Coordinates of N, CA, C and O in Angstrom, one line a residue:
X22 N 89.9 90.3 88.6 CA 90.1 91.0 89.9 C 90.9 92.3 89.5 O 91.7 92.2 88.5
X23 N 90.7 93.6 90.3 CA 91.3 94.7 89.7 C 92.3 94.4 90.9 O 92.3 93.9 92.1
X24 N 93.6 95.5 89.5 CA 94.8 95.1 90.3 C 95.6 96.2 91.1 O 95.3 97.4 90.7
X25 N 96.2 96.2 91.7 CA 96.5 97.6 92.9 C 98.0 97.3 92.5 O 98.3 96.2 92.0
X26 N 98.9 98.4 92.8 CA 100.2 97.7 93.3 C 100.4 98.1 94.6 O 99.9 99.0 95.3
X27 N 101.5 97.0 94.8 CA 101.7 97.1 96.4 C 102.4 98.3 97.1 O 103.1 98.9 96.2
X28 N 102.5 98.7 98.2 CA 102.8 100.1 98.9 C 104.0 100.2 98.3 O 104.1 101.2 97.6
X29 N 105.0 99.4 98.2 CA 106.2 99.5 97.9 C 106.1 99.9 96.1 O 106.6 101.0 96.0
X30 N 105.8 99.6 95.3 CA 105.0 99.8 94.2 C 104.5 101.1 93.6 O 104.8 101.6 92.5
X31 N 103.9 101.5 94.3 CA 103.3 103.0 94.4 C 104.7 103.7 94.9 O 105.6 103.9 94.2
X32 N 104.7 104.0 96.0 CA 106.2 104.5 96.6 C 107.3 104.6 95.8 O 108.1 105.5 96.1
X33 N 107.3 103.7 94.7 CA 109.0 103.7 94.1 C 108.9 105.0 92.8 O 109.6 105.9 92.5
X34 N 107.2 104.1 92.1 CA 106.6 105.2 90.9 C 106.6 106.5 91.7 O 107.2 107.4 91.2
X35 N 106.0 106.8 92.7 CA 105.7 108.4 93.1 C 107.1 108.8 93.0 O 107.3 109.6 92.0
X36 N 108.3 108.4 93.9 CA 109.1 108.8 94.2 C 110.3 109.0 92.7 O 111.3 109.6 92.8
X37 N 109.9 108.4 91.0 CA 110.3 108.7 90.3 C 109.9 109.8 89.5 O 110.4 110.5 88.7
X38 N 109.1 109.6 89.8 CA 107.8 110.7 89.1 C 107.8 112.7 90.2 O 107.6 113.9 89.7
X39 N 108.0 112.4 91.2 CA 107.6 113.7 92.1 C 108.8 113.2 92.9 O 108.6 112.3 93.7
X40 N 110.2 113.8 92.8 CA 111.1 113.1 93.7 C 111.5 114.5 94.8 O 112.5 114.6 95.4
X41 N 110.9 115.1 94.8 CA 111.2 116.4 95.2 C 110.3 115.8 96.5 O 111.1 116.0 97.5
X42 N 109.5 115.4 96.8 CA 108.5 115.4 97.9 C 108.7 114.3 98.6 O 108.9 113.2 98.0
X43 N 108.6 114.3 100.3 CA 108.8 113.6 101.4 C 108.3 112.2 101.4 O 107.3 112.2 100.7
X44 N 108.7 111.2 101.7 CA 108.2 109.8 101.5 C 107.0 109.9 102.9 O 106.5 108.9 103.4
X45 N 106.7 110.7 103.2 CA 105.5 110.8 104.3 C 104.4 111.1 103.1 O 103.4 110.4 102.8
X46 N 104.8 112.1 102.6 CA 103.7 112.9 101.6 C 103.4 111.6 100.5 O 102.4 111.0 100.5
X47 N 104.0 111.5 100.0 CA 103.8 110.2 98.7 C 102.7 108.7 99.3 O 101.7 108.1 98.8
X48 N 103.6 108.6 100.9 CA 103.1 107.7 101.4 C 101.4 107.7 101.9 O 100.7 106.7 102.1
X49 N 101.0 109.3 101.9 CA 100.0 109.5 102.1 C 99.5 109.5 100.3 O 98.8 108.5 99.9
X50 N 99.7 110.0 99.8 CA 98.7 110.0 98.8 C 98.5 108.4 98.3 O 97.4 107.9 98.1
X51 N 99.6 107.6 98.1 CA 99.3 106.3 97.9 C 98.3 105.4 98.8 O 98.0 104.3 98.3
X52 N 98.0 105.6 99.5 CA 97.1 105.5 100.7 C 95.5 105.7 100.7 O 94.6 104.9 101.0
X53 N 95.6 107.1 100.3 CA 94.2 107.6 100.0 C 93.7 107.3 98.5 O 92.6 107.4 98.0
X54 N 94.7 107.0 97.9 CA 94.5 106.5 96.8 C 94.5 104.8 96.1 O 94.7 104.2 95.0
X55 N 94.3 104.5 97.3 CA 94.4 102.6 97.5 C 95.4 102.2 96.7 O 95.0 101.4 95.8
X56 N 96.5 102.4 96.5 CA 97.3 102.0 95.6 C 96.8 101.6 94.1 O 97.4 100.8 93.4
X57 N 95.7 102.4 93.8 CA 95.4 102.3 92.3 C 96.4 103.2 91.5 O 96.7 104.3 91.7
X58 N 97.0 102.2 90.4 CA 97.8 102.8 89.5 C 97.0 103.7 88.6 O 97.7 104.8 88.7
X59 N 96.2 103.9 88.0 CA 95.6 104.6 87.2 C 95.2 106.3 88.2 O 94.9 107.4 87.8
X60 N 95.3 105.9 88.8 CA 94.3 107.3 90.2 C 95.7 107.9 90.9 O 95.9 109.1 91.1
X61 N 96.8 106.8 91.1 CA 98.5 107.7 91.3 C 98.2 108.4 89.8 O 98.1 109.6 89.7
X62 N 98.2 107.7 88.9 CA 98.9 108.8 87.3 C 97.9 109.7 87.0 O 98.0 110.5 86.1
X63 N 96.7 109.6 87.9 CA 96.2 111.3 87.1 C 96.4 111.8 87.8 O 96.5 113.0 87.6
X64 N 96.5 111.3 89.5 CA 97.2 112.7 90.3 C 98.4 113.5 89.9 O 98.7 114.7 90.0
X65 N 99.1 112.5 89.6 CA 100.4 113.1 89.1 C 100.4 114.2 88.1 O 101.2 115.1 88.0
X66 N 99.4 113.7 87.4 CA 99.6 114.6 86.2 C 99.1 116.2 86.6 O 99.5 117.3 86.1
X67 N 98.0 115.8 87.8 CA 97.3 116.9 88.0 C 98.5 118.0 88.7 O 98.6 119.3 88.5
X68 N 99.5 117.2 89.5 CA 100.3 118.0 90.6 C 101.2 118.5 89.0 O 101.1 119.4 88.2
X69 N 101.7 117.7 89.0 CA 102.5 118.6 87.4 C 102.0 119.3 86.4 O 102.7 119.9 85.5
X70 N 100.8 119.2 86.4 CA 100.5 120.7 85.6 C 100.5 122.0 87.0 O 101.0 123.0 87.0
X71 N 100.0 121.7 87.6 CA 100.0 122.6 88.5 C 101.2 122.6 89.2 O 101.1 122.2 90.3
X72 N 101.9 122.7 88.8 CA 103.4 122.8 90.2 C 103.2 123.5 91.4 O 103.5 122.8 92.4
X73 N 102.9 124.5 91.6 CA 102.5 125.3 92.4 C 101.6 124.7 93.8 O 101.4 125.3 94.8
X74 N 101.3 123.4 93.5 CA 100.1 122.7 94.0 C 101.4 121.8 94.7 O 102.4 121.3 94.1
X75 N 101.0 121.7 96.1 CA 101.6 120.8 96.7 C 100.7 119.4 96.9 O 99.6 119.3 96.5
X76 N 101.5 118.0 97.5 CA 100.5 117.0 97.2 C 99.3 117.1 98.9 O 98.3 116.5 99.1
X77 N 99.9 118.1 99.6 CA 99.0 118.2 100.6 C 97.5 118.8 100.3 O 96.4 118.4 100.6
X78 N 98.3 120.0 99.7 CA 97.2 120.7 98.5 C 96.2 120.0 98.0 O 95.1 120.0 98.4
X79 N 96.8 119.1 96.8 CA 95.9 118.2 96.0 C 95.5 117.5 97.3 O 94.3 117.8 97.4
X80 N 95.8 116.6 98.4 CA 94.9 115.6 98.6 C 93.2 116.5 99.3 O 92.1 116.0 99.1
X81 N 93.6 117.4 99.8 CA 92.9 118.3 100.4 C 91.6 118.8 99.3 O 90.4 119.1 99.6
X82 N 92.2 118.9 98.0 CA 91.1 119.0 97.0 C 90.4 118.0 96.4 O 89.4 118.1 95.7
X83 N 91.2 117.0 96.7 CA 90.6 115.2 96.0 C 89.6 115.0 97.6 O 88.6 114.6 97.2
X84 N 89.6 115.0 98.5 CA 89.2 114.6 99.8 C 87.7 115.7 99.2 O 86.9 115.5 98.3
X85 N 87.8 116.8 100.2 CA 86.9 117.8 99.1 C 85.4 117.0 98.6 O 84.3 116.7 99.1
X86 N 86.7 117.0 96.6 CA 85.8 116.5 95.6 C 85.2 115.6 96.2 O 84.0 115.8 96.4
X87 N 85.9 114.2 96.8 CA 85.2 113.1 96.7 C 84.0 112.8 97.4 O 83.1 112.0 97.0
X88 N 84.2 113.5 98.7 CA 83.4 113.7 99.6 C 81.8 114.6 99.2 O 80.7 114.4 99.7
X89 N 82.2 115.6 98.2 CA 80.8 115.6 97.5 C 80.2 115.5 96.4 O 79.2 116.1 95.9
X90 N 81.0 114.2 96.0 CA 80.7 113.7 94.7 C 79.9 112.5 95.5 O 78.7 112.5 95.3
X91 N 80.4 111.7 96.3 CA 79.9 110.2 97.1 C 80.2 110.5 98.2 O 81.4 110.4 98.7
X92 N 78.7 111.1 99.2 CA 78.4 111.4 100.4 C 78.4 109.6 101.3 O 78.7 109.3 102.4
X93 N 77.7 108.8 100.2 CA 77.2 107.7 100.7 C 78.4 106.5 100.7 O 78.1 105.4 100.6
X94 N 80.0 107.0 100.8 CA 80.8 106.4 100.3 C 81.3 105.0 101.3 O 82.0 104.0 101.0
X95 N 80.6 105.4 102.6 CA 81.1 104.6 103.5 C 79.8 102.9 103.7 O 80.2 101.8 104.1
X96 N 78.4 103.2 103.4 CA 77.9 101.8 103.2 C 78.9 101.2 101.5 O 79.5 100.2 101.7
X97 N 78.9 101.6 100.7 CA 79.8 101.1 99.9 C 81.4 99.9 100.4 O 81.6 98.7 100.3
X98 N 81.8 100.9 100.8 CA 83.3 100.6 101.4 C 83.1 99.4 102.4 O 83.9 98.5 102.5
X99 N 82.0 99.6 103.1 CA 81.9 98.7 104.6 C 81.7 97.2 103.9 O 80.9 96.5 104.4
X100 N 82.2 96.7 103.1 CA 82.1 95.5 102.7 C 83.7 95.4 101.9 O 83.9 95.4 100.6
X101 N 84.7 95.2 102.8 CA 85.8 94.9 102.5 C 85.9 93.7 101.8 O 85.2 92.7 102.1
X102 N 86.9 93.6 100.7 CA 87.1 92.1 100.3 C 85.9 92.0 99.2 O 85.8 91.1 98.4
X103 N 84.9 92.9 99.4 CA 84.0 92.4 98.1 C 84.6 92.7 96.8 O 84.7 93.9 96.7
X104 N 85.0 92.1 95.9 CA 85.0 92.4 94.5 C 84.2 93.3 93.6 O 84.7 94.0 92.7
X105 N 82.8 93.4 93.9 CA 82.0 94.6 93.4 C 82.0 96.1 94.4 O 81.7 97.2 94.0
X106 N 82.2 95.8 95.5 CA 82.9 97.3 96.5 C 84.1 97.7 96.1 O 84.3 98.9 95.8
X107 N 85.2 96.8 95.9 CA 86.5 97.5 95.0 C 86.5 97.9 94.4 O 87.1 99.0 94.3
X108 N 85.8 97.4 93.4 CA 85.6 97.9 92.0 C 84.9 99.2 91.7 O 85.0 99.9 90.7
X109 N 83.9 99.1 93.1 CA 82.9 100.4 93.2 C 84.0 101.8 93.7 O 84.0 102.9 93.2
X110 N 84.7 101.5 94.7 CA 85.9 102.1 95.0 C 86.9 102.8 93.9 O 87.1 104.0 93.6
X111 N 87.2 101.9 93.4 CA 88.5 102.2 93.0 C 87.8 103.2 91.5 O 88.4 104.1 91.0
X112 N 86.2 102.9 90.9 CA 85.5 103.7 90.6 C 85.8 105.3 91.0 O 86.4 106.2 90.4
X113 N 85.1 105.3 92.0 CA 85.3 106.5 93.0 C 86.3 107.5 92.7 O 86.2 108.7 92.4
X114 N 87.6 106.5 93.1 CA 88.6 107.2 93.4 C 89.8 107.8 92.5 O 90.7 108.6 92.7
X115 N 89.3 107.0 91.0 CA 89.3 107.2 89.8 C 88.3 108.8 88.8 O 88.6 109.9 88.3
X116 N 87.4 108.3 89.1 CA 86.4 109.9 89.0 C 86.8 111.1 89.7 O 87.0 112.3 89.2
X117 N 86.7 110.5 91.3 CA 86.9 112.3 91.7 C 88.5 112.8 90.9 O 88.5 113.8 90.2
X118 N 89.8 111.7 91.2 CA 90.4 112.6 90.3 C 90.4 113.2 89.2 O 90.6 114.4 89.0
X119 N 89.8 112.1 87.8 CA 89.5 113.2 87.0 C 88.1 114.4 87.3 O 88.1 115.4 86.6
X120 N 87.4 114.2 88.0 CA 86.7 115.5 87.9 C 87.5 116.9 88.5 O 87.1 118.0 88.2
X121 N 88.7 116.9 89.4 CA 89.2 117.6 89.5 C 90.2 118.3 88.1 O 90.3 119.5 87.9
X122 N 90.8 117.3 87.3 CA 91.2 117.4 85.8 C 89.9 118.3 84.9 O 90.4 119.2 84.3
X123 N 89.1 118.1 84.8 CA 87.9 118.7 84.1 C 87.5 120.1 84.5 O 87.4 121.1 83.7
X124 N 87.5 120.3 86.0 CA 87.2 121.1 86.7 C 88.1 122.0 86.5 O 87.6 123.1 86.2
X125 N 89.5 121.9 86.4 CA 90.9 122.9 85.8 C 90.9 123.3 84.6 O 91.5 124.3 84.3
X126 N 90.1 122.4 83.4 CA 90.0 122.2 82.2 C 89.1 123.3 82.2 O 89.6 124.3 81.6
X127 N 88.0 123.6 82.7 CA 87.4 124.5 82.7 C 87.1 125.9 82.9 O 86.4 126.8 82.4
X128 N 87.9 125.5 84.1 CA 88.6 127.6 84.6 C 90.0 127.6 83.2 O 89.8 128.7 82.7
X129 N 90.5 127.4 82.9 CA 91.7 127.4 82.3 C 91.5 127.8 80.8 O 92.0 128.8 80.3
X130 N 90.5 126.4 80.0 CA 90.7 126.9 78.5 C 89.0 126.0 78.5 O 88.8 124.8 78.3
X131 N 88.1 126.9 78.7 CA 86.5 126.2 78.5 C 86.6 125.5 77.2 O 86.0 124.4 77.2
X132 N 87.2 126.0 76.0 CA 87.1 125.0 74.6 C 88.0 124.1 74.6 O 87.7 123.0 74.1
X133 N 89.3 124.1 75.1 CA 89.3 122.6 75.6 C 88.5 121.1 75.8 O 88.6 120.0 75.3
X134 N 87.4 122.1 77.3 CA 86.6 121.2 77.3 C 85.1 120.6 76.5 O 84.5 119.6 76.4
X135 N 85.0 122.0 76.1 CA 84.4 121.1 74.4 C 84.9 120.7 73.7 O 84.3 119.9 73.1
X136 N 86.2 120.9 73.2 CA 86.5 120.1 72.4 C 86.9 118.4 72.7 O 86.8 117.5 71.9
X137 N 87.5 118.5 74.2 CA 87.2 117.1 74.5 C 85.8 116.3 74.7 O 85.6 115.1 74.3
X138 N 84.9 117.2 75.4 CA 83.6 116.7 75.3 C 82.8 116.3 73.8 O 81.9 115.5 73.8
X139 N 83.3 116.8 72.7 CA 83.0 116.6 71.4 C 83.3 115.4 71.1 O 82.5 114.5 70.7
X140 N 85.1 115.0 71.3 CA 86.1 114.3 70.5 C 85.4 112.8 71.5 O 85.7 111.6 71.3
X141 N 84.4 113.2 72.5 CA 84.4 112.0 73.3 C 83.0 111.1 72.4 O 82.8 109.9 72.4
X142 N 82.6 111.6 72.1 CA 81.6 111.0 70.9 C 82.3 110.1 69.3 O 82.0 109.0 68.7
X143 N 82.9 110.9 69.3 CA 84.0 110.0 68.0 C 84.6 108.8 68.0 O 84.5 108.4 69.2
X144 N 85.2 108.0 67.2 CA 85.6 106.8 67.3 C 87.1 107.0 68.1 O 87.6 108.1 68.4
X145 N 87.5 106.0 68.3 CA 89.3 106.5 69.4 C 90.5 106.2 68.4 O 91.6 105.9 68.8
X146 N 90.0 106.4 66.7 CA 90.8 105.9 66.0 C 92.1 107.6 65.8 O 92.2 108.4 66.7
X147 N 92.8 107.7 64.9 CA 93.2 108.9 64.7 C 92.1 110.1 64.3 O 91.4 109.8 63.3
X148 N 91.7 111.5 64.7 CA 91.1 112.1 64.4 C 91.7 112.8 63.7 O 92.7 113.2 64.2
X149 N 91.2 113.5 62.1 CA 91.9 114.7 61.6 C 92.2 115.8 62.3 O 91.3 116.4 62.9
X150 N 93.6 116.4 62.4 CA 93.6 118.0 63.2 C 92.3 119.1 62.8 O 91.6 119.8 63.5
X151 N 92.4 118.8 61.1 CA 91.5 119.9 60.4 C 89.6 119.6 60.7 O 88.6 120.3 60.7
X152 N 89.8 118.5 60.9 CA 88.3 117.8 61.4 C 87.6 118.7 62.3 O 86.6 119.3 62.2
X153 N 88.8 118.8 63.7 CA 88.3 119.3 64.6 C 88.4 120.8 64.6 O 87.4 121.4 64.9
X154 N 89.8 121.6 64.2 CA 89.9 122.7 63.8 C 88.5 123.4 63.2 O 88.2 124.5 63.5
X155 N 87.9 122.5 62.3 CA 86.6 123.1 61.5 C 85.3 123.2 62.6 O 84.7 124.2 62.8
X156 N 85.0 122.1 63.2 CA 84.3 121.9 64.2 C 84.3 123.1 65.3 O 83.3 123.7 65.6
X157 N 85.3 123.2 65.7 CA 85.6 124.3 66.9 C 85.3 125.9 66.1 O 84.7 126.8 66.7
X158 N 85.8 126.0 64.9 CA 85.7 127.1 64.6 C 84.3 127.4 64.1 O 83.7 128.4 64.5
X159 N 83.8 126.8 63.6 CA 82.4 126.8 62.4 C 81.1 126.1 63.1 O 80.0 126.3 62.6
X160 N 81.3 125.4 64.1 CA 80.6 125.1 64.8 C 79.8 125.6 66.3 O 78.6 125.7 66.6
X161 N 81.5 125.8 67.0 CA 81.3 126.7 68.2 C 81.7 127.9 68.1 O 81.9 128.5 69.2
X162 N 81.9 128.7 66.8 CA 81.9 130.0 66.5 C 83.4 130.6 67.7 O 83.2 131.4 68.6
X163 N 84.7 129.8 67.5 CA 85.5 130.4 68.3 C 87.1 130.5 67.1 O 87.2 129.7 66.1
X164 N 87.9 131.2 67.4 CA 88.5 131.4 66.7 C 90.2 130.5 66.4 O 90.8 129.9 67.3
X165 N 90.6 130.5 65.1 CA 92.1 129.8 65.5 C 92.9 130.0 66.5 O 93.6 129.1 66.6
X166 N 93.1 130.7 67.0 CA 93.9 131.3 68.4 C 93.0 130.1 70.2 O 93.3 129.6 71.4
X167 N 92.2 130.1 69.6 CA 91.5 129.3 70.7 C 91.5 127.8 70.3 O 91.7 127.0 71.2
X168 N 91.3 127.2 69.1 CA 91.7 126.1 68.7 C 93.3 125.8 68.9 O 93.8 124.7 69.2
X169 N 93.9 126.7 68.8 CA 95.4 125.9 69.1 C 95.4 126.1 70.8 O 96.0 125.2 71.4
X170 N 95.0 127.0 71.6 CA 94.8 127.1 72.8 C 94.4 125.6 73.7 O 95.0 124.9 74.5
X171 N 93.2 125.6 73.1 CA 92.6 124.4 73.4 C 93.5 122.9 73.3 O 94.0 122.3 74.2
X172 N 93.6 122.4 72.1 CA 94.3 121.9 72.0 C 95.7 121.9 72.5 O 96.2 120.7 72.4
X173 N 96.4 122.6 72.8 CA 97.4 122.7 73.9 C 97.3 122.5 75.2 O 98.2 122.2 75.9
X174 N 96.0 122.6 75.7 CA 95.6 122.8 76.9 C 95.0 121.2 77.1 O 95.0 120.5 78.2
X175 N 94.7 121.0 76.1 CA 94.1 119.0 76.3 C 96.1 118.1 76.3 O 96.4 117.1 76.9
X176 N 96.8 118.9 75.6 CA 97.9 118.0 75.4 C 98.7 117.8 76.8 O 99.6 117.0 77.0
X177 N 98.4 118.5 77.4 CA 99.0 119.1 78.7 C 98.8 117.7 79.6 O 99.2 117.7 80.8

């Protein structure tokens, strides 16, 4: 069974993480975000790279995404309590966040996202720096200045 934490749960992590913001606001994003721990921490991540970005902001752009990523979201959902609808859910609500993460990756630093789209083919052991350094440069014909760019831009 996938595991959620409880409102209280979510609430304590937001509020250590983003303490700057209203327990209404947190309370909503934990909410829209079914209390999935994994889908709070890329929001988070997303609101802190972007500071600028309020969480009303982000939900308004996660709402958005999701909505036209999975038009058909609600025959899914309408079977509360199913274990393969949660799962399809929490799917969901997992993806649209990172597609918004990718989406920034790509107005921001495009080799970035080749170079993550590359490194996503490789094994998940340690990759050499120089491995990929050669790849990016010799491959995708882009320069050291954009390899350390990139790579800055994925560490983020």
């Amino acid at each position: 069974m996938l595991k959620t934490f409880s409102r209280k749960e979510s609430l304590e992590y937001l509020k250590k993480v983003l303490p700057e913001n209203s327990e209404k606001s947190l309370n909503e994003l934990a909410q829209i975000l079914n209390d999935y721990p994994l889908a709070l921490t890329q929001a988070i991540s997303y609101i802190k790279v972007h500071p600028s970005l309020s969480i009303e902001e982000y939900l308004s752009l996660y709402k958005a995404k999701r909505k036209n990523l999975w038009q058909e979201e609600e025959k899914l959902t309408s079977g509360k309590g199913n274990e393969a609808a949660l799962l399809e859910d929490y799917r969901r609500t997992v993806a649209a966040t990172f597609s918004l993460l990718l989406e920034q990756l790509q107005k921001t630093s495009p080799q970035a996202l080749e170079l993550l789209k590359f490194t996503s083919f490789l094994g998940n052991q340690d990759i050499p720096k120089r491995f990929l350094k050669t790849w990016l440069m010799d491959q995708q014909k882009r320069s050291d200045f954009d390899f350390h760019d990139a790579t800055s831009a994925l560490l983020k």
